[in-house]
Amino acid sequence: MSETLLSSRNLAFELYEVLDAEGLTQRERFAEHNRETFDAAIGTARSIAEKFFAPHNRKNDENEPRYENGQAILIPEVKPAVDAFLEAGFLNAARSFDAGGMQLPTLLSQACFAHFQSANAASTSYPFLTMGAANLIESFGTDEQKQRFLQPMIDGRFFGTMALTEPHAGSSLSDIRTRAEPASDGTYRLKGNKIFISGGDHPLSENIVHMVLAKLPDAPAGVKGISLFIVPKFLVNDDGSLGKRNDVLLAGLFHKMGWRGTTSTALNFGDNGECVGYLVGKAHHGLSYMFQMMNEARIGVGMGAVMLGYAGYLYSLEYARERPQGRVPDSKDPNTAPVAIIQHADVKRMLLTQKAYVEGSFDLGLYAARLFDDTTTLETEDQRKQAHELLDLLTPIVKSWPSEFCLKANELAIQILGGHGYTREYPVEQYYRDNRLNPIHEGTHGIQSLDLLGRKLAQNGGAGLKQLIRLIANTAERSQAHESLTALREPLEKLVARLQTVTIGLLMDLGQGKVNSSLANSALYLKVFGHTVIGWRWLEQAIRAEEGLAKGNAADVSFYKGKLQAARYFLTWEVPGCHHELAILEARDDVCLTMQDEWF
Amino acid sequence: MSETLLSSRNLAFELYEVLDAEGLTQRERFAEHNRETFDAAIGTARSIAEKFFAPHNRKNDENEPRYENGQAILIPEVKPAVDAFLEAGFLNAARSFDAGGMQLPTLLSQACFAHFQSANAASTSYPFLTMGAANLIESFGTDEQKQRFLQPMIDGRFFGTMALTEPHAGSSLSDIRTRAEPASDGTYRLKGNKIFISGGDHPLSENIVHMVLAKLPDAPAGVKGISLFIVPKFLVNDDGSLGKRNDVLLAGLFHKMGWRGTTSTALNFGDNGECVGYLVGKAHHGLSYMFQMMNEARIGVGMGAVMLGYAGYLYSLEYARERPQGRVPDSKDPNTAPVAIIQHADVKRMLLTQKAYVEGSFDLGLYAARLFDDTTTLETEDQRKQAHELLDLLTPIVKSWPSEFCLKANELAIQILGGHGYTREYPVEQYYRDNRLNPIHEGTHGIQSLDLLGRKLAQNGGAGLKQLIRLIANTAERSQAHESLTALREPLEKLVARLQTVTIGLLMDLGQGKVNSSLANSALYLKVFGHTVIGWRWLEQAIRAEEGLAKGNAADVSFYKGKLQAARYFLTWEVPGCHHELAILEARDDVCLTMQDEWF
């Protein structure tokens, strides 16, 4: 039977040939693990995803959550799926044994999670949001908060959300208006309205813990005046039992183009003046805490985009192999039998493009997960700091690149299926609709481009960037052991060299206060930077493929040849195209910046 | 009030400043017309589109046609809208006065029709399909067929469809299996199954006339064995009254991602062996007849894609003007009021890109409509033939370019609205879903690329291409009167020169039988050719804008400046990027062609 969620062979390639997952077991934290425990976790994830998540993916879409009596009602299949996920321990896969987890590397927990993201993006969102909220309390909450709210989340009894956006403030968090007044008992009373809160209501857990951004009365203006609060749907008594309903009202549900199975809610906090919240960490530090969660969330969103791309790629690949139609151009005789459409060059192009986008960003997402492990388990503080710097730099790419290019992959999957792909009788149109959310939530594409160019590049004196350049140079150097990779290496080296020059120029301009002109074309910069990173990852994959081929295992020859072809596609068809955007960036072209409202 | 369907100022620019609509009134056929009659027709179209079509666009989407007792049921709003369209005479806008039409130039009838396409793609499809079917009978039917079937279509009593696709044969029409057996009375008995037949059933007309492709018993294999038949839903008696129900069964409806208001049907012909059909024209010539209809349909599909892009552009523009959020990079003080998001450079980029795509292809679509007028009303046969050659060459671009780039425009419109754009509370997500059909139907994108590169370029010794090159050179030359256009002209000239060389090389390869390698990268060729054509049209628009500016009408200054900025965007941001694809085409790069099934 063909695989529908991801290619196991490709996952094994990533884990054991590219990213050295086994090397992690040398570290103390992961010493109890080995390839067998890793593979067992993956096998369980795959089997639960196939059995409980994939079967109701379409039903989720066709029966979006309903608003009834102030509550969100889901289809009955979601809870058993999420319960199976919790039961198997995936919510706490990366958490320590002590805290009830599996103490897996994040690389592995992400690899497991990817199966669920591919099977059913919507149902997977509920545990995903809970993990983020739990990590936030774990990092910044008091012991008492951990006891009261975190432990029940770890136990799977409470779920979580992330409540940032307000009707008038999406990307611009500095303008949020939700207020928090200190009460005499040390808690706070919140008042405000939040929108687009995913998982803001559902019947999957006893309680929902909202992580809410709000402003204290003495807050300074802007982002430095934002604080973070725990606001539970039900108050929690000292003995851990549920208390009375908190003053949090489900005001309504949003109806989305895709990703319909996840409730998207409007929540009113404190309509009756009785919304109790608990300050997390220090006053006015909320945004920096939230950013930790957002950075993890962004990697998760990026991987979610990859997996929707992956699901569409595998489906359209299977379809192209089975669907006979037409003949190849040099044998048009209508008396001959039609060929499978995978024989048509343009269909191969659409499949190869999908493969390059999906497997390229799958590699990057897992690479980022492994970097996350490095930030916590490398030996010296300096090493950990370095890993952090690189991960920080790559995060906007990990989030945005698949959001753009795996959406493009889904567009191609539809095209391969033709008219059928456009109907709801086939799954690819849903992947496309679901994936369209990813360039919007967790920081829009535009926000990611400003984060990269306006913030991340210059952080710590450009330490992350320098590290990345060194890593790319290292890959390029190692690739020279393989004659066949010259044609793949050269375009990457050429691009990196020019990107460096452009980057230095832009940073100098920024340093001199020319912010508007430097940032005006940040979208182009984001694309080129992303293609550079993905190009690097493809060259790395190509080296591993050559090494694999050299081992001479006949069963693997086709797999490695496919890797080399996809690497060649990306490095020779996509990477050189970026010089066009670099030329525009070099010229500081101002056609967009100087466009005037009244000229439209 | 802001305009929602299209910009009237831009339409007037196209008709009266770029395409010389008034010049057409010098021709005998249009002598009764003048700018006033043109504008009156446009005003009527706009008002009916706004009043009857736009209001139920979302309702169409939310309440797709239902299958009940063998019939397709639509929402009640469709019929009054279509009736108003018929009542105003738009079905026959281009038909002669004698035949009950308005005898408008196709340029004007298309300009009128664009309003409906923008307001409601789905409801507009019913008259659109009817026009195509009617034109086919008009061109190739017998007098008796015209009397029996065409006249009631012109009268708005019968509607039409185009029944080509079968379950196993979409793009590959040579493999259709529907059979037509001659009966003793000179009619035929059809047997076969068709799918994806738009408008295949509905309650909007007394009868539905299906134009069906089928094969006669003695048909040669392949496309040269296809014949065209009229197959009515109800037989028509000699006195014009409806006879018994024909043996055409509505087998089911397809449920699409978008464009939901148009029924997409599966039709069974002859399940009971009693499906009566009437041969149109000569046996085995059906495909060439159908191609005439398809060519018109392809221009219509292209304009449909443009208008969905246009609707999204105007909506997102209005939103960007009204939505305050954030501050520009060099004045981040959170105590200042947020700016309208149209002030952000990246939002300007997304709007300017939409403007360039939408107005560029709007111009091309209308240019093609005017060429159609030239094919029928230019003075000499030679002139008409030339117009035909150019129109034939441009048709794949008119169809495919907006299908790809105005879909991209819709993607940007969603992005500008952010989370709101992803919800069904706003219209832009529907435009995006509706538009995703356009690269699929009426010949997929891949088919268009093969039509262009494998057929149209070499037709008549490349006469169309030579004509196009001359026209572009002429525009480039005239642009030299405006110093400011140098930077816009040069990238176009550079691209055209290289495209010519590449084209000659590919045609030579094709001539030498290297078909697989020449056609392998046809998708890239299609993109470059399309950008060349749209770039040319933008340079033409820029010249007209400069001329308009020179007239010094203060009220028009912003309009013309916007034109020049969009032209600059397209010619300097988009056109130069095509050299990358040209390099791949020059190299005859075979990375896609040589990819093997088992390597995926």
Short mmCIF file of C-alpha atoms in Angstrom, two decimals, chain B residues 224-466:
data_model
loop_
_atom_site.label_atom_id
_atom_site.label_comp_id
_atom_site.label_asym_id
_atom_site.label_seq_id
_atom_site.Cartn_x
_atom_site.Cartn_y
_atom_site.Cartn_z
CA LYS B 224 -9.86 13.02 -36.92
CA GLY B 225 -12.71 10.72 -36.04
CA ILE B 226 -14.70 13.05 -33.83
CA SER B 227 -18.07 14.42 -34.88
CA LEU B 228 -20.29 17.09 -33.38
CA PHE B 229 -23.94 16.57 -32.47
CA ILE B 230 -26.81 18.61 -31.20
CA VAL B 231 -28.47 16.67 -28.40
CA PRO B 232 -31.39 18.52 -26.83
CA LYS B 233 -32.73 17.71 -23.36
CA PHE B 234 -36.23 17.77 -24.85
CA LEU B 235 -36.86 16.96 -28.50
CA VAL B 236 -38.32 19.84 -30.48
CA ASN B 237 -41.34 19.36 -32.69
CA ASP B 238 -41.56 20.77 -36.20
CA ASP B 239 -43.77 23.59 -34.97
CA GLY B 240 -41.12 24.56 -32.39
CA SER B 241 -43.00 23.17 -29.40
CA LEU B 242 -41.24 20.84 -27.02
CA GLY B 243 -41.53 17.13 -27.68
CA LYS B 244 -40.72 14.24 -25.44
CA ARG B 245 -37.81 14.12 -23.05
CA ASN B 246 -34.67 12.89 -24.79
CA ASP B 247 -32.66 10.01 -23.34
CA VAL B 248 -30.20 12.27 -21.51
CA LEU B 249 -29.91 11.50 -17.82
CA LEU B 250 -28.50 13.78 -15.15
CA ALA B 251 -26.37 11.16 -13.40
CA GLY B 252 -25.11 13.47 -10.68
CA LEU B 253 -23.52 16.74 -9.71
CA PHE B 254 -19.90 17.46 -8.91
CA HIS B 255 -19.11 19.41 -5.78
CA LYS B 256 -16.39 21.89 -6.48
CA MET B 257 -13.99 23.94 -4.38
CA GLY B 258 -15.37 27.12 -5.88
CA TRP B 259 -17.52 28.41 -8.72
CA ARG B 260 -20.17 26.47 -6.88
CA GLY B 261 -23.21 28.21 -8.30
CA THR B 262 -22.68 26.68 -11.74
CA THR B 263 -23.91 23.11 -11.95
CA SER B 264 -21.13 20.74 -12.94
CA THR B 265 -22.85 17.63 -14.14
CA ALA B 266 -22.34 14.02 -15.11
CA LEU B 267 -24.63 13.26 -18.06
CA ASN B 268 -25.49 9.84 -19.40
CA PHE B 269 -26.48 9.83 -23.06
CA GLY B 270 -28.51 6.88 -24.30
CA ASP B 271 -28.81 4.69 -21.21
CA ASN B 272 -32.04 3.43 -22.82
CA GLY B 273 -30.71 3.43 -26.36
CA GLU B 274 -32.98 6.31 -27.31
CA CYS B 275 -30.79 9.39 -27.20
CA VAL B 276 -31.48 11.36 -30.36
CA GLY B 277 -28.76 13.56 -31.77
CA TYR B 278 -28.32 15.65 -34.91
CA LEU B 279 -25.03 15.75 -36.77
CA VAL B 280 -23.61 19.25 -37.13
CA GLY B 281 -21.63 19.93 -40.26
CA LYS B 282 -19.60 17.12 -41.79
CA ALA B 283 -18.87 13.79 -40.16
CA HIS B 284 -15.45 13.59 -38.45
CA HIS B 285 -15.01 17.37 -38.48
CA GLY B 286 -16.42 17.93 -35.03
CA LEU B 287 -13.24 18.84 -33.26
CA SER B 288 -12.34 21.65 -35.62
CA TYR B 289 -15.85 23.07 -35.23
CA MET B 290 -15.59 22.76 -31.49
CA PHE B 291 -12.26 24.52 -31.57
CA GLN B 292 -13.95 27.60 -32.92
CA MET B 293 -16.20 27.62 -29.90
CA MET B 294 -13.30 26.77 -27.63
CA ASN B 295 -11.25 29.66 -28.93
CA GLU B 296 -14.05 32.07 -28.10
CA ALA B 297 -14.59 30.26 -24.83
CA ARG B 298 -10.91 30.58 -24.01
CA ILE B 299 -11.00 34.34 -24.43
CA GLY B 300 -14.09 34.35 -22.23
CA VAL B 301 -12.40 32.18 -19.62
CA GLY B 302 -9.39 34.47 -19.62
CA MET B 303 -11.59 37.51 -19.12
CA GLY B 304 -13.42 35.64 -16.36
CA ALA B 305 -10.10 35.12 -14.60
CA VAL B 306 -9.27 38.80 -15.07
CA MET B 307 -12.56 39.90 -13.58
CA LEU B 308 -12.24 37.71 -10.48
CA GLY B 309 -8.83 39.28 -10.07
CA TYR B 310 -10.33 42.70 -10.59
CA ALA B 311 -13.04 42.18 -7.98
CA GLY B 312 -10.45 41.06 -5.43
CA TYR B 313 -8.12 43.92 -6.26
CA LEU B 314 -10.81 46.56 -5.79
CA TYR B 315 -11.99 44.99 -2.54
CA SER B 316 -8.53 44.73 -1.03
CA LEU B 317 -7.71 48.27 -2.17
CA GLU B 318 -10.73 49.63 -0.38
CA TYR B 319 -9.90 47.59 2.70
CA ALA B 320 -6.31 48.81 2.73
CA ARG B 321 -7.49 52.39 2.60
CA GLU B 322 -9.85 51.96 5.54
CA ARG B 323 -8.01 49.60 7.85
CA PRO B 324 -5.69 51.34 10.33
CA GLN B 325 -2.85 49.20 11.62
CA GLY B 326 0.76 49.74 12.65
CA ARG B 327 3.08 52.55 11.75
CA VAL B 328 5.61 53.11 8.99
CA PRO B 329 9.12 51.95 9.90
CA ASP B 330 10.64 55.36 10.50
CA SER B 331 7.98 56.57 12.92
CA LYS B 332 7.28 53.74 15.28
CA ASP B 333 6.11 55.86 18.22
CA PRO B 334 3.21 53.88 19.72
CA ASN B 335 1.66 57.14 20.96
CA THR B 336 0.93 58.17 17.40
CA ALA B 337 -2.19 56.94 15.66
CA PRO B 338 -1.87 53.87 13.45
CA VAL B 339 -1.78 54.51 9.70
CA ALA B 340 -4.05 52.99 7.07
CA ILE B 341 -2.31 49.82 5.93
CA ILE B 342 -2.08 51.16 2.38
CA GLN B 343 0.80 53.23 3.76
CA HIS B 344 2.93 50.12 4.36
CA ALA B 345 5.39 49.43 1.54
CA ASP B 346 4.63 45.71 1.47
CA VAL B 347 0.89 46.36 1.21
CA LYS B 348 1.59 48.79 -1.62
CA ARG B 349 3.59 46.03 -3.27
CA MET B 350 0.68 43.62 -3.00
CA LEU B 351 -1.73 46.21 -4.40
CA LEU B 352 0.57 47.32 -7.19
CA THR B 353 1.18 43.72 -8.19
CA GLN B 354 -2.56 43.12 -8.35
CA LYS B 355 -3.04 46.28 -10.38
CA ALA B 356 -0.32 45.27 -12.81
CA TYR B 357 -1.73 41.76 -13.26
CA VAL B 358 -5.37 42.74 -13.42
CA GLU B 359 -5.17 45.84 -15.58
CA GLY B 360 -2.50 44.28 -17.79
CA SER B 361 -4.62 41.26 -18.62
CA PHE B 362 -7.84 43.30 -18.76
CA ASP B 363 -6.17 45.28 -21.53
CA LEU B 364 -5.08 42.10 -23.30
CA GLY B 365 -8.54 40.52 -23.08
CA LEU B 366 -10.16 43.58 -24.59
CA TYR B 367 -7.42 43.81 -27.20
CA ALA B 368 -8.26 40.22 -28.17
CA ALA B 369 -11.95 41.09 -28.36
CA ARG B 370 -11.13 43.95 -30.71
CA LEU B 371 -8.99 41.64 -32.80
CA PHE B 372 -12.03 39.42 -33.06
CA ASP B 373 -13.88 42.38 -34.53
CA ASP B 374 -11.03 42.83 -36.96
CA THR B 375 -11.39 39.23 -38.11
CA THR B 376 -14.96 39.96 -39.17
CA THR B 377 -15.04 43.63 -40.15
CA LEU B 378 -11.70 44.69 -41.58
CA GLU B 379 -11.96 45.66 -45.18
CA THR B 380 -9.87 43.15 -47.08
CA GLU B 381 -9.69 39.42 -46.73
CA ASP B 382 -5.97 39.70 -46.22
CA GLN B 383 -6.42 42.11 -43.31
CA ARG B 384 -9.00 39.83 -41.75
CA LYS B 385 -6.70 36.85 -42.18
CA GLN B 386 -3.90 38.72 -40.47
CA ALA B 387 -6.13 39.56 -37.55
CA HIS B 388 -7.06 35.90 -37.34
CA GLU B 389 -3.46 34.81 -37.27
CA LEU B 390 -2.59 37.15 -34.46
CA LEU B 391 -5.69 36.24 -32.47
CA ASP B 392 -4.94 32.54 -32.87
CA LEU B 393 -1.44 33.08 -31.56
CA LEU B 394 -2.57 35.17 -28.61
CA THR B 395 -5.47 32.95 -27.56
CA PRO B 396 -3.45 30.60 -25.32
CA ILE B 397 -2.03 33.67 -23.54
CA VAL B 398 -5.39 35.39 -23.21
CA LYS B 399 -6.69 32.22 -21.57
CA SER B 400 -3.76 31.09 -19.47
CA TRP B 401 -2.01 34.24 -18.28
CA PRO B 402 -4.88 35.65 -16.23
CA SER B 403 -5.73 32.14 -15.04
CA GLU B 404 -2.34 32.03 -13.40
CA PHE B 405 -1.59 35.61 -12.47
CA CYS B 406 -5.03 36.88 -11.55
CA LEU B 407 -5.31 33.84 -9.28
CA LYS B 408 -2.05 35.08 -7.78
CA ALA B 409 -3.71 38.49 -7.48
CA ASN B 410 -6.55 36.91 -5.51
CA GLU B 411 -3.99 35.29 -3.22
CA LEU B 412 -2.56 38.74 -2.54
CA ALA B 413 -6.01 40.20 -1.90
CA ILE B 414 -6.55 37.61 0.83
CA GLN B 415 -3.15 38.42 2.29
CA ILE B 416 -3.97 42.13 2.51
CA LEU B 417 -7.09 41.34 4.51
CA GLY B 418 -5.10 39.00 6.77
CA GLY B 419 -7.19 36.77 9.03
CA HIS B 420 -10.34 38.46 7.79
CA GLY B 421 -9.46 37.58 4.22
CA TYR B 422 -9.35 33.92 5.21
CA THR B 423 -12.91 33.99 6.52
CA ARG B 424 -16.07 33.56 4.49
CA GLU B 425 -17.37 36.80 6.02
CA TYR B 426 -15.33 38.62 3.32
CA PRO B 427 -15.56 38.02 -0.43
CA VAL B 428 -11.91 37.61 -1.38
CA GLU B 429 -11.53 33.96 -0.41
CA GLN B 430 -14.39 33.08 -2.75
CA TYR B 431 -12.74 34.88 -5.65
CA TYR B 432 -9.62 32.82 -4.98
CA ARG B 433 -11.56 29.57 -4.90
CA ASP B 434 -13.59 30.49 -7.97
CA ASN B 435 -10.51 31.51 -9.92
CA ARG B 436 -8.69 28.24 -9.20
CA LEU B 437 -10.92 26.62 -11.83
CA ASN B 438 -9.59 28.76 -14.64
CA PRO B 439 -6.20 27.07 -15.16
CA ILE B 440 -8.10 23.77 -15.47
CA HIS B 441 -11.16 24.11 -17.70
CA GLU B 442 -11.26 25.00 -21.40
CA GLY B 443 -7.83 23.43 -21.87
CA THR B 444 -5.49 23.14 -18.90
CA HIS B 445 -2.44 25.29 -18.49
CA GLY B 446 -0.33 22.45 -19.84
CA ILE B 447 -2.55 22.13 -22.90
CA GLN B 448 -2.27 25.88 -23.55
CA SER B 449 1.51 25.68 -23.39
CA LEU B 450 1.57 22.85 -25.95
CA ASP B 451 -0.97 24.68 -28.11
CA LEU B 452 1.30 27.72 -28.16
CA LEU B 453 4.67 26.10 -28.61
CA GLY B 454 3.69 22.99 -30.52
CA ARG B 455 1.05 24.45 -32.83
CA LYS B 456 0.34 28.19 -32.89
CA LEU B 457 3.88 29.52 -33.29
CA ALA B 458 4.58 27.69 -36.51
CA GLN B 459 1.11 28.16 -38.04
CA ASN B 460 1.12 29.83 -41.46
CA GLY B 461 4.88 30.00 -41.49
CA GLY B 462 4.96 31.89 -38.22
CA ALA B 463 2.88 34.75 -39.62
CA GLY B 464 1.21 35.50 -36.29
CA LEU B 465 4.50 35.64 -34.47
CA LYS B 466 6.08 37.93 -37.05
#
